[in-house]
XYZ file of C-alpha atoms in Angstrom:
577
model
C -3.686 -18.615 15.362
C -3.433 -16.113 18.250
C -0.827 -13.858 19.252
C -0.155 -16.197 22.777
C 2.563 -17.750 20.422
C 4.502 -14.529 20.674
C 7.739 -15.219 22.807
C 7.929 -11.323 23.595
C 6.039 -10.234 26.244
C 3.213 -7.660 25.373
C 3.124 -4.129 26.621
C 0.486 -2.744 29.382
C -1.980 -0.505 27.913
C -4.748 1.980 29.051
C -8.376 1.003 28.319
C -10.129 2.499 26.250
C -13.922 2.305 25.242
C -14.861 5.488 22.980
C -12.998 8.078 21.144
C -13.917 10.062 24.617
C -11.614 8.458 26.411
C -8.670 8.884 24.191
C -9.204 12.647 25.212
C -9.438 12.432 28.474
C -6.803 10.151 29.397
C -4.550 12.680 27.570
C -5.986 15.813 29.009
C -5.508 14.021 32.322
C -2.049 12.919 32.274
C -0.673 15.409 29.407
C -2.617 18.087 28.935
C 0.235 20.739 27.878
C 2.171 18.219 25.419
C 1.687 18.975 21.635
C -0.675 16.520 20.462
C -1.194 17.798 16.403
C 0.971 20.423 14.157
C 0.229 21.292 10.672
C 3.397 22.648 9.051
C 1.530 24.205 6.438
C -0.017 27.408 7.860
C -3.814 27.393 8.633
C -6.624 28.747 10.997
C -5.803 26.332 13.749
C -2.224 25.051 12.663
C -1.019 23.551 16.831
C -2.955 22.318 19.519
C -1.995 21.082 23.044
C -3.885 17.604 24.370
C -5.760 20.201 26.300
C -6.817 22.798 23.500
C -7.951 19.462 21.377
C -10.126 18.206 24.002
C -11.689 22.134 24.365
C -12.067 22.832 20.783
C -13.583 19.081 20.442
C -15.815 19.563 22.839
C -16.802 23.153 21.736
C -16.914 22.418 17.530
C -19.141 18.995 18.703
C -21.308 21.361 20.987
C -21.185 24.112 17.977
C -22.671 21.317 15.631
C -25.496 20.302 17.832
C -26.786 24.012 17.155
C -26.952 23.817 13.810
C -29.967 21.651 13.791
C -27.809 18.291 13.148
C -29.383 15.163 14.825
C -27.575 12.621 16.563
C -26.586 9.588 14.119
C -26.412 11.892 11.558
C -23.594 11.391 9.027
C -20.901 14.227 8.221
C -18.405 14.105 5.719
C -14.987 15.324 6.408
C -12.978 16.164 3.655
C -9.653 18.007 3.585
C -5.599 18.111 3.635
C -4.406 16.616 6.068
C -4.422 18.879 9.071
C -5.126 19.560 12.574
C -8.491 20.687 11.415
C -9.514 17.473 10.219
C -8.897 15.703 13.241
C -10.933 18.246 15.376
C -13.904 17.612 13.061
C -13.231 13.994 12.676
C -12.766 13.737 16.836
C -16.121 15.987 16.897
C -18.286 14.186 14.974
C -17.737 10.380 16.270
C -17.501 12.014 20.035
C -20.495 13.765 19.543
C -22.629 10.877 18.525
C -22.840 11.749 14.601
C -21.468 9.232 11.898
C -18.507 10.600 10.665
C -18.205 10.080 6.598
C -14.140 10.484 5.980
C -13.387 11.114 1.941
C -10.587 10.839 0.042
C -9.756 14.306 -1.341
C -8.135 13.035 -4.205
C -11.299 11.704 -5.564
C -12.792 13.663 -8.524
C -15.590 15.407 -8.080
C -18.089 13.116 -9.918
C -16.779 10.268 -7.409
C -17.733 12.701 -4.491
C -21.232 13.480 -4.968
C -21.695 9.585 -5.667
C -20.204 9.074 -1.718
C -22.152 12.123 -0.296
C -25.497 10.115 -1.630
C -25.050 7.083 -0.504
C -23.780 7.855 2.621
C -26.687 10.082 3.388
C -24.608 12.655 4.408
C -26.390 15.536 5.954
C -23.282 17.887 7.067
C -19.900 18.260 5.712
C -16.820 19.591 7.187
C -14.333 21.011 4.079
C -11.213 23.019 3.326
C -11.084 26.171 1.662
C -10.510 23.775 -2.411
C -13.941 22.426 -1.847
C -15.757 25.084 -1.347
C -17.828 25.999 -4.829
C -18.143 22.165 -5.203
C -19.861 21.862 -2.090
C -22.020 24.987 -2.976
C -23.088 23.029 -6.125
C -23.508 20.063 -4.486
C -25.980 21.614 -1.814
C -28.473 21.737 -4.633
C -27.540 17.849 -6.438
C -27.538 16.271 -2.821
C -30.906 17.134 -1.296
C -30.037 15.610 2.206
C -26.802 17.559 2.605
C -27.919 20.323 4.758
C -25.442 22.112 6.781
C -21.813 22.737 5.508
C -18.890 24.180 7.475
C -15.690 25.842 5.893
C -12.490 25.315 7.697
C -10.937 28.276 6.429
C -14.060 31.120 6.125
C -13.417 33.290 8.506
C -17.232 34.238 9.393
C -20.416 32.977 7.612
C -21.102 33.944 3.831
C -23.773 32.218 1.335
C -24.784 30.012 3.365
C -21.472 28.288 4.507
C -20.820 28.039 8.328
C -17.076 28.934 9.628
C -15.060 26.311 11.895
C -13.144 28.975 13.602
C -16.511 31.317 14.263
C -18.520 28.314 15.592
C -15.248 27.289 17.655
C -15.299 31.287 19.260
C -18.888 31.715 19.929
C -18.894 28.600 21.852
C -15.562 30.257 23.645
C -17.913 32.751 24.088
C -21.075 30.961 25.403
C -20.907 29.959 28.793
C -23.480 26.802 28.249
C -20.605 24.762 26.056
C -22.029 21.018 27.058
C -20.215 18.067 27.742
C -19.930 14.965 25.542
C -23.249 13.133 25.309
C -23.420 9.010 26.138
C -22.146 6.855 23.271
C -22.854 2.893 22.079
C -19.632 1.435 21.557
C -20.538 -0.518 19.142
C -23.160 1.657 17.081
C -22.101 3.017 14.099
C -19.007 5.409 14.132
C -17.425 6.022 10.658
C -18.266 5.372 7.313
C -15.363 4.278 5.216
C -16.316 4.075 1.456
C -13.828 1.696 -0.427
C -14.955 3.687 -3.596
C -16.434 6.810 -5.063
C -17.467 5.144 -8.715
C -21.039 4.713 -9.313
C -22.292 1.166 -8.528
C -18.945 0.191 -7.257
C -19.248 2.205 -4.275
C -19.074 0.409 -0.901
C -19.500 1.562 2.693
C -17.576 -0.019 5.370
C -19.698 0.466 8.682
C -17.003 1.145 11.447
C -17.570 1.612 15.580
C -15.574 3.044 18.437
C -15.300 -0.141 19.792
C -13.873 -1.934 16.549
C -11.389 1.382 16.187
C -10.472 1.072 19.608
C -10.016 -2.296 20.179
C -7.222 -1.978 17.358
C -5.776 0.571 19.187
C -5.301 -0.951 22.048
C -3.991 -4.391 20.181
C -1.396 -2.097 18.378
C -0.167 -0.453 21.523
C 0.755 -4.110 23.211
C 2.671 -5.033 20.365
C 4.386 -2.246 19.543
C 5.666 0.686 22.314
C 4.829 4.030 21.282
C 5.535 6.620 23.870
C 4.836 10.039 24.610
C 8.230 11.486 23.760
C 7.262 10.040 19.902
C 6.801 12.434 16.989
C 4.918 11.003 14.302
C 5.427 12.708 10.734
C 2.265 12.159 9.241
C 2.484 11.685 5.015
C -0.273 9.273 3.827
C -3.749 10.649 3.507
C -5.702 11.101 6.398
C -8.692 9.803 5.392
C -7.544 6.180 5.238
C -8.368 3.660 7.754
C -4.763 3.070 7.930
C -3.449 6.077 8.408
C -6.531 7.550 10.506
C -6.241 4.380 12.653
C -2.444 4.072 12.781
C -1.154 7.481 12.504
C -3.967 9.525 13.735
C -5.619 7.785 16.528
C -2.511 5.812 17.375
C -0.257 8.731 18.564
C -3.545 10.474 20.335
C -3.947 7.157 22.623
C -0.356 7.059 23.949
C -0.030 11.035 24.196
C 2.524 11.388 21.010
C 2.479 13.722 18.754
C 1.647 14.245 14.827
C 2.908 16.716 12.513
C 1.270 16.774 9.475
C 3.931 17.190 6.376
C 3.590 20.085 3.757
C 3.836 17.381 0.719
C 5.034 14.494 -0.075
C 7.768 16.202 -2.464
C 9.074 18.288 1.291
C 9.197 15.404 3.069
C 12.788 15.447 3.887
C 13.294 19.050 4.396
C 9.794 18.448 7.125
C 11.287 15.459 8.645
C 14.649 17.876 9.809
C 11.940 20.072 11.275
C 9.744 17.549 13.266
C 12.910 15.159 13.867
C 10.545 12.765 13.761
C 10.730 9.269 15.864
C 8.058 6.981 13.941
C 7.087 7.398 10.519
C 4.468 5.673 8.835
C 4.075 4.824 4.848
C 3.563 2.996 2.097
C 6.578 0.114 0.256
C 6.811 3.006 -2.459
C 7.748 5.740 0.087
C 10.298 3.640 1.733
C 11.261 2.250 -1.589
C 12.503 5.733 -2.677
C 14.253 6.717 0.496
C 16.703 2.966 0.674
C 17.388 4.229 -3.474
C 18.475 7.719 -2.475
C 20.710 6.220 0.182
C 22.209 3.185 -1.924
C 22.665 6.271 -4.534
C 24.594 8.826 -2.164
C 26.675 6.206 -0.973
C 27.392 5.161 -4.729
C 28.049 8.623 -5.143
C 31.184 8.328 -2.735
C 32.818 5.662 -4.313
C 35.458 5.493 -0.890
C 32.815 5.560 1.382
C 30.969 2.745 -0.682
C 33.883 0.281 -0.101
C 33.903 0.307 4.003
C 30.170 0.389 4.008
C 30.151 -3.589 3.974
C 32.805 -3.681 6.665
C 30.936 -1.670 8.783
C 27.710 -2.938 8.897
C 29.696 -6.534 9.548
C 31.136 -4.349 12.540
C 27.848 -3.212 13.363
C 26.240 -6.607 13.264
C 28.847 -8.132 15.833
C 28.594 -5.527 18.423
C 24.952 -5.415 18.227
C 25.337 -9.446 19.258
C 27.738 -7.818 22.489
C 24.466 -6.037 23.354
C 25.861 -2.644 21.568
C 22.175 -1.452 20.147
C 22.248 2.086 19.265
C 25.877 1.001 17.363
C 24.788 1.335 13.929
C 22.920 4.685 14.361
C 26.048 5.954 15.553
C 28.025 4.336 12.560
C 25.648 5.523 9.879
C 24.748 8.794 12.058
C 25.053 11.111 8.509
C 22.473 8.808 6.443
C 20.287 9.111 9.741
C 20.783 12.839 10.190
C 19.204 13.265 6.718
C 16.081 11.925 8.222
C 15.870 14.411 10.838
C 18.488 12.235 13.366
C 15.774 10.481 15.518
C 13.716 8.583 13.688
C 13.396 5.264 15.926
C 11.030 3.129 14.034
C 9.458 3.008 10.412
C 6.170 1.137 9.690
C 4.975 0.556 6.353
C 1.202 -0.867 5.297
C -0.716 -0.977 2.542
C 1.302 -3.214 0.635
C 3.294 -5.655 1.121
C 7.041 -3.934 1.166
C 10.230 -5.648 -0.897
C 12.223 -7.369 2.267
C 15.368 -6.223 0.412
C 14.115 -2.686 1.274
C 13.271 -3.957 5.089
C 16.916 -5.586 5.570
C 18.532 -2.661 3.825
C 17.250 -0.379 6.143
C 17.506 -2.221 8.921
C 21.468 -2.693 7.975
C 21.644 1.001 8.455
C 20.041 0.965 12.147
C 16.727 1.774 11.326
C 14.069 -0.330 12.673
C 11.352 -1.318 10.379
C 8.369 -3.358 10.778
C 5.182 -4.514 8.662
C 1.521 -4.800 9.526
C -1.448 -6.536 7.248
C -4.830 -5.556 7.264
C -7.768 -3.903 5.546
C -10.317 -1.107 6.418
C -13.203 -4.285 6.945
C -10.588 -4.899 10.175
C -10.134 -1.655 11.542
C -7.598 -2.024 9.907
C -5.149 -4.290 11.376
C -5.667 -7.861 11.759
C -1.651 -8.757 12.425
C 2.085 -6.517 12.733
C 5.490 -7.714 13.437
C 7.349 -6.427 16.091
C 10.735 -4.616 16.716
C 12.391 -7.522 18.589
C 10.429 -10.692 16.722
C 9.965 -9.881 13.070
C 10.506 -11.476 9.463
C 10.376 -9.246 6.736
C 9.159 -11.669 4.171
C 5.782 -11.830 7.006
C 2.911 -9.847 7.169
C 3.250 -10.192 11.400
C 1.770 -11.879 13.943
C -1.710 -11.600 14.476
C -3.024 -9.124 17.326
C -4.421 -10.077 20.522
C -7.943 -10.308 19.398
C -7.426 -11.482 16.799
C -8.303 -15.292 15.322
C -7.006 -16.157 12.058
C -7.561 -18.944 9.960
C -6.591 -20.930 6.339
C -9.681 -21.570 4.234
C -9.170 -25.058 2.229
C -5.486 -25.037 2.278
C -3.748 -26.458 -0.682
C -1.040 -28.894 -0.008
C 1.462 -26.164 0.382
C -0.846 -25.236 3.392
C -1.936 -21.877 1.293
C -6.096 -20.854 1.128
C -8.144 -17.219 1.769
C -7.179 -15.911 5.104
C -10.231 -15.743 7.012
C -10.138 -13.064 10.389
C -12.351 -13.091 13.651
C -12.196 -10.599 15.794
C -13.771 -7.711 17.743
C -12.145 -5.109 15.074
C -14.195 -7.215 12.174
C -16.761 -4.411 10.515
C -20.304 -4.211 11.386
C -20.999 -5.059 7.668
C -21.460 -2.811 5.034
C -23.402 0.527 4.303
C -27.155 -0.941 3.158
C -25.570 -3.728 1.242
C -26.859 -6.852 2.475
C -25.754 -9.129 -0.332
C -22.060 -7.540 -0.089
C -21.790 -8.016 3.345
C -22.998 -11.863 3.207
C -20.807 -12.518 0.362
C -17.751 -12.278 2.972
C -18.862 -12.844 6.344
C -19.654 -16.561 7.350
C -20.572 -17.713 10.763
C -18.818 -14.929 12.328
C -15.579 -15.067 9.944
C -14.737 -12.097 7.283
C -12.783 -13.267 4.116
C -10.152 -10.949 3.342
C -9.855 -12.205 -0.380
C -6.256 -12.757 0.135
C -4.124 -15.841 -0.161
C -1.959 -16.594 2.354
C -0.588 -19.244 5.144
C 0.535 -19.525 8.991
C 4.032 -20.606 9.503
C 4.918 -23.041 11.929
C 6.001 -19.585 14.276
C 2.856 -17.921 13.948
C 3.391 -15.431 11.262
C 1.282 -14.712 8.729
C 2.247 -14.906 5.163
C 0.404 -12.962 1.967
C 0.961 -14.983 -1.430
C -1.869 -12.290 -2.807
C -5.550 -11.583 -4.006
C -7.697 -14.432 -4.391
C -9.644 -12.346 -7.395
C -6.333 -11.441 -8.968
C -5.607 -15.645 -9.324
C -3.932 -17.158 -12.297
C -4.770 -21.005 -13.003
C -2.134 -22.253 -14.583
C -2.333 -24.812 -17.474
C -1.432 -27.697 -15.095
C -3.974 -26.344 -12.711
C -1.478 -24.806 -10.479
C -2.693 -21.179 -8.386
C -0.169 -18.161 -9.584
C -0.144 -14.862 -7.385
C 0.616 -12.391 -9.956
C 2.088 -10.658 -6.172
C 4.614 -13.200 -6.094
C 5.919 -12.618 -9.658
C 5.668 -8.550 -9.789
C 8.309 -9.128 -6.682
C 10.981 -10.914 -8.220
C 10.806 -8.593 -11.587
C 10.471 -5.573 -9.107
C 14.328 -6.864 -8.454
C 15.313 -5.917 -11.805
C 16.996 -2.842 -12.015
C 15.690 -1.950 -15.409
C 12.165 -2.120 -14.115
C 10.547 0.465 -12.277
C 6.857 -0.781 -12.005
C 4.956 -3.846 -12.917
C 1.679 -5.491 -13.401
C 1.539 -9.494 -13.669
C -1.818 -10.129 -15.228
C -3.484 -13.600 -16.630
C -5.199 -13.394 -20.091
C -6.980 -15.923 -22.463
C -4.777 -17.665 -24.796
C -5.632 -18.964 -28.143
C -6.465 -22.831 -26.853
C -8.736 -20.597 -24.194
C -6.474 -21.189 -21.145
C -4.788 -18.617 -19.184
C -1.167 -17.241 -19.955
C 0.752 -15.357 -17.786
C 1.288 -11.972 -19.102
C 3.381 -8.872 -17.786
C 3.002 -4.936 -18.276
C 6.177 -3.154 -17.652
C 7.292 0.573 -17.112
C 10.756 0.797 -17.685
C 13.082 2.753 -15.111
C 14.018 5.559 -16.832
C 17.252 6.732 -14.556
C 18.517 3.429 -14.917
C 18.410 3.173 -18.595
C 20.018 6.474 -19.115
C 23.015 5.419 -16.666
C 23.339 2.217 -18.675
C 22.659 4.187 -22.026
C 25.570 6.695 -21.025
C 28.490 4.156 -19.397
C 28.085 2.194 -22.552
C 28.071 4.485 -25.222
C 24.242 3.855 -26.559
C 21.684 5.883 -27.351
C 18.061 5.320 -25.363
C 15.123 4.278 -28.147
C 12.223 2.622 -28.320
C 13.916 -0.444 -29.823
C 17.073 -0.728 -26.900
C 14.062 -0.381 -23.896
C 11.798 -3.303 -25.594
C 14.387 -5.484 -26.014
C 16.680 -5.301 -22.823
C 13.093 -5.771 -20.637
C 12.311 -8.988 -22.792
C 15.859 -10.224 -22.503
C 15.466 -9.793 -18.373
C 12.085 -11.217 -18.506
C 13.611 -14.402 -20.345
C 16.849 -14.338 -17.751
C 14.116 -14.999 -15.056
C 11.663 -17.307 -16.905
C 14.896 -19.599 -16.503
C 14.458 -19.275 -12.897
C 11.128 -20.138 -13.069
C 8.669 -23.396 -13.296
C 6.879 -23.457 -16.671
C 3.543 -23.043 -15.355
C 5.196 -19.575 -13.560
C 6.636 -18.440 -16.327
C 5.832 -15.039 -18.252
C 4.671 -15.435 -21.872
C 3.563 -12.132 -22.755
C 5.657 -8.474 -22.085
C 4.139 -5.614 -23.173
C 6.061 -1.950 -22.040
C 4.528 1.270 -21.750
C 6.008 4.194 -20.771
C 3.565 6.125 -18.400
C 3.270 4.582 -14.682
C 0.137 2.679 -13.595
C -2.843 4.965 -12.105
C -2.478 4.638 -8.491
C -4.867 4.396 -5.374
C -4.251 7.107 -2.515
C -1.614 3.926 -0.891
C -0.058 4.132 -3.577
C -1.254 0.366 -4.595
C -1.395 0.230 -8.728
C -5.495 0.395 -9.573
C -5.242 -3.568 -11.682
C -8.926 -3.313 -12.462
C -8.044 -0.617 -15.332
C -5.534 -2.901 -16.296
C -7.181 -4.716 -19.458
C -7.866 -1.077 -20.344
C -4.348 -0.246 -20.390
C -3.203 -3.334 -21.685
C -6.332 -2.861 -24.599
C -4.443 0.199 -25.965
C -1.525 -1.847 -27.536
């Protein structure tokens, strides 16, 4: 299925063949625009399109005197910050294999990446520091390491900002050397644990052709602020919200945290924000809760948006910004567009935004794919889709059941080279050209695609039937008592599989019920109200969907950086009960 489906025309877009040319398109036609802002104060906390392209050019050319090689592979590490894209932009520019990590990671999971990535530089904020100094002596390849915020050289630890001056200084600052397009670029590892550690081998040309399949389906503009949230070291958001706004001469501002979010997006008065279901999840709750709040107010808000709807159909657009102007003014006032990946959101959360005049839109796709394999679009989108796949993109159904679901299987330019001296790994989901994604799924008769969920996280029914645990956590993610969930299958006692469910409960909710009702919140009242909703929607259910097991704990589920809940520790949770 290919993108020519698409009734809406695509937009006209720049080439682009390396990273290089990101930076020089942009110093060409807007050099003095802001192109990164860190709103956290650091060495190097704004640069223009043209400052990025000179300190690229002069922390790359700073790097070849240290005695690095080209094709040698440097780990970035940091916040996310303007920093971090210099080095990042330096390294793959530069001809070196840039090794992004997730700074979350603990330090154990680190030193597992920085060895089998064969890492032989590192780029780091000032809160890695002694751990790289220890490391120095564990990883025997890791030779030079550079300190974003040193201000000279001490014990062995290069400055960013020094090398950055003294080639200022120099007057033999090179140029950018000749780059492969489709040699290896970045190394993305899916994991830090030991033995479970997998490197996704990236190139400019897979990154790039992304790009420039993003840009023709959705318009992103110079005049756009991105506020940037999610960690930087993710394909997504490095692809997406990093590399994205660089190609079409935007601008990202980097928040302070994810807990000043609000307070940074009246700042930036951002235009696109990117993030997770969870993120968005939170804001639509803190609006349906305000309005609550103001009982009048809550009684013309259906009116209005009926309003809204029927003057939007008179060609009135921008009419339900202007009606809901004070929920939109808490977001800074501008915001134009959200997109949300890595997960797939709740399309109650889509449609409620949307009903305010917010645009929203989802993509699908993994860091094998650069990342994205298909997005919808502002003017031809269903929220209950993943999108429609990109322009390169070909995407098939492996052995479709009769409901026309099987593993998605992807083509394209943007498909991985394969993955980090893993042979095995990399045969066991590329065939003849095709990568399996390992998620369930189907084409529509328009052209979107659809995610029913992992293929490993399967149950097989007693009748034989597939069950996306996905599916289920959905529907119980609608009940208000409920504020995460993990649908899991386990062995029953006649050896088959029975659908089982792990539940946090929603604390805010329970006290609101405890308190309008006179009761007091225990142990016993939690346990039994989740059962009683989890039988109210068995009722809705087929048997062979149905939930046999609950089991609540109070703690949330350990999270990835996405905010996607980690279900391989989830027999180990479920064990402790």
């Amino acid at each position: 299925m290919k993108v020519t489906d698409d009734p809406v025309p695509l937009f006209t877009v720049h080439h682009l063949t390396t990273f290089q040319d990101i930076l020089t398109h942009c110093l060409r036609t807007v050099p003095n625009k802001i192109a990164l802002e860190d709103l956290n104060p650091t060495p190097i906390s704004k640069v223009t399109y043209a400052e990025l392209h000179e300190y690229v050019l002069q922390f790359g050319s700073a790097l070849k005197r240290t005695g690095l090689k080209e094709r040698d592979h440097i780990v970035v590490i940091s916040e996310n910050r303007v920093q971090w894209g210099i080095a990042f932009l330096a390294c793959t520019t530069f001809n070196y294999v840039a090794v992004p990590i997730d700074k979350n990671l603990k330090e154990n999971e680190i030193v597992t990446i920085l060895h089998a990535s064969d890492a032989k530089g590192a780029v780091f904020s000032e809160a890695y520091r002694e751990m790289f100094i220890e490391f120095k002596h564990t990883v025997k390849g890791l030779q030079i390491l550079v300190d974003m915020d040193l201000d000279t050289r001490v014990n062995g630890l290069q400055s960013m900002t020094e090398m950055i001056v003294k080639e200022q200084m120099s007057t033999k600052t090179g140029s950018f050397p000749k780059l492969a397009p489709e040699a290896l670029a970045i190394l993305v590892f899916t994991s830090g644990s030991m033995g479970r550690a997998k490197g996704v081998m990236l190139s400019q040309k897979n990154i790039c052709t992304n790009l420039m399949d993003m840009l023709r389906m959705i318009s992103i503009r110079p005049a756009d602020r991105f506020l940037s949230v999610l960690p930087i070291h993710h394909s997504y958001e490095c692809t997406c919200g990093f590399l994205c706004p660089l190609t079409a001469g935007a601008s990202a501002h980097y928040a302070r945290s994810l807990k000043t979010i609000v307070e940074d997006m009246q700042k930036v008065r951002p235009t696109i924000l990117l993030g997770v279901p969870l993120l968005y999840e939170k804001m639509y709750r803190r609006i349906t809760a305000a309005i609550a709040e103001k009982r009048l107010t809550s009684k013309v808000i259906t009116p209005l948006k009926k309003i809204a709807g029927m003057m939007e159909m008179f060609g009135a657009k921008e009419f339900r910004r202007k009606v809901f102007a004070e929920i939109h003014g808490k977001f800074g006032g501008a915001v134009r567009l959200f997109i949300v990946g890595g997960a797939a959101p709740d399309p109650r959360v889509a449609e409620g935004l949307r009903s305010f005049g917010f645009n929203f839109v989802q993509g699908y796709g993994l860091t094998e794919t650069s990342p994205i394999l298909a997005v919808n679009r502002e003017s031809n989108f269903k929220d209950e889709a993943a999108g429609i796949p990109l322009p390169s993109v070909n995407i098939r159904i492996s052995a479709p059941d009769n409901e026309g679901r099987g593993e998605i299987l992807a083509k394209a330019p943007t498909v991985m080279l394969g993955y980090y001296k893993n042979e095995k790994a990399t045969a066991d989901v590329m065939e003849d050209g095709w990568f399996h994604t390992g998620d369930f799924g189907f084409i529509d008769d328009d052209g979107f695609v659809h995610i029913n969920g992992r293929k490993k996280n399967v149950i097989i029914a007693r009748n034989g039937e597939n069950v996306f645990p996905e599916e289920l956590e959905d529907l119980i993610h609608g009940l208000p008592f409920v504020l995460e969930s993990v649908v899991y299958g386990a062995k029953d006692a006649s050896g088959g599989e029975e659908i089982c469910v792990l539940l946090v409960p929603n604390a805010e909710h329970f006290i609101e019920h405890a308190q309008k009702h006179g009761l007091e919140v225990t142990s016993q009242l939690v346990e039994k109200t989740l059962n009683d909703e989890i039988r109210k929607l068995n009722k809705t259910l087929p048997i062979h969907k149905q939930i046999r097991k609950v089991t609540v704990q109070e703690r949330e589920f350990e999270k990835t950086t996405t905010q996607k809940i980690k279900r391989y520790l989830i027999n180990q949770e479920d064990s402790t009960h």
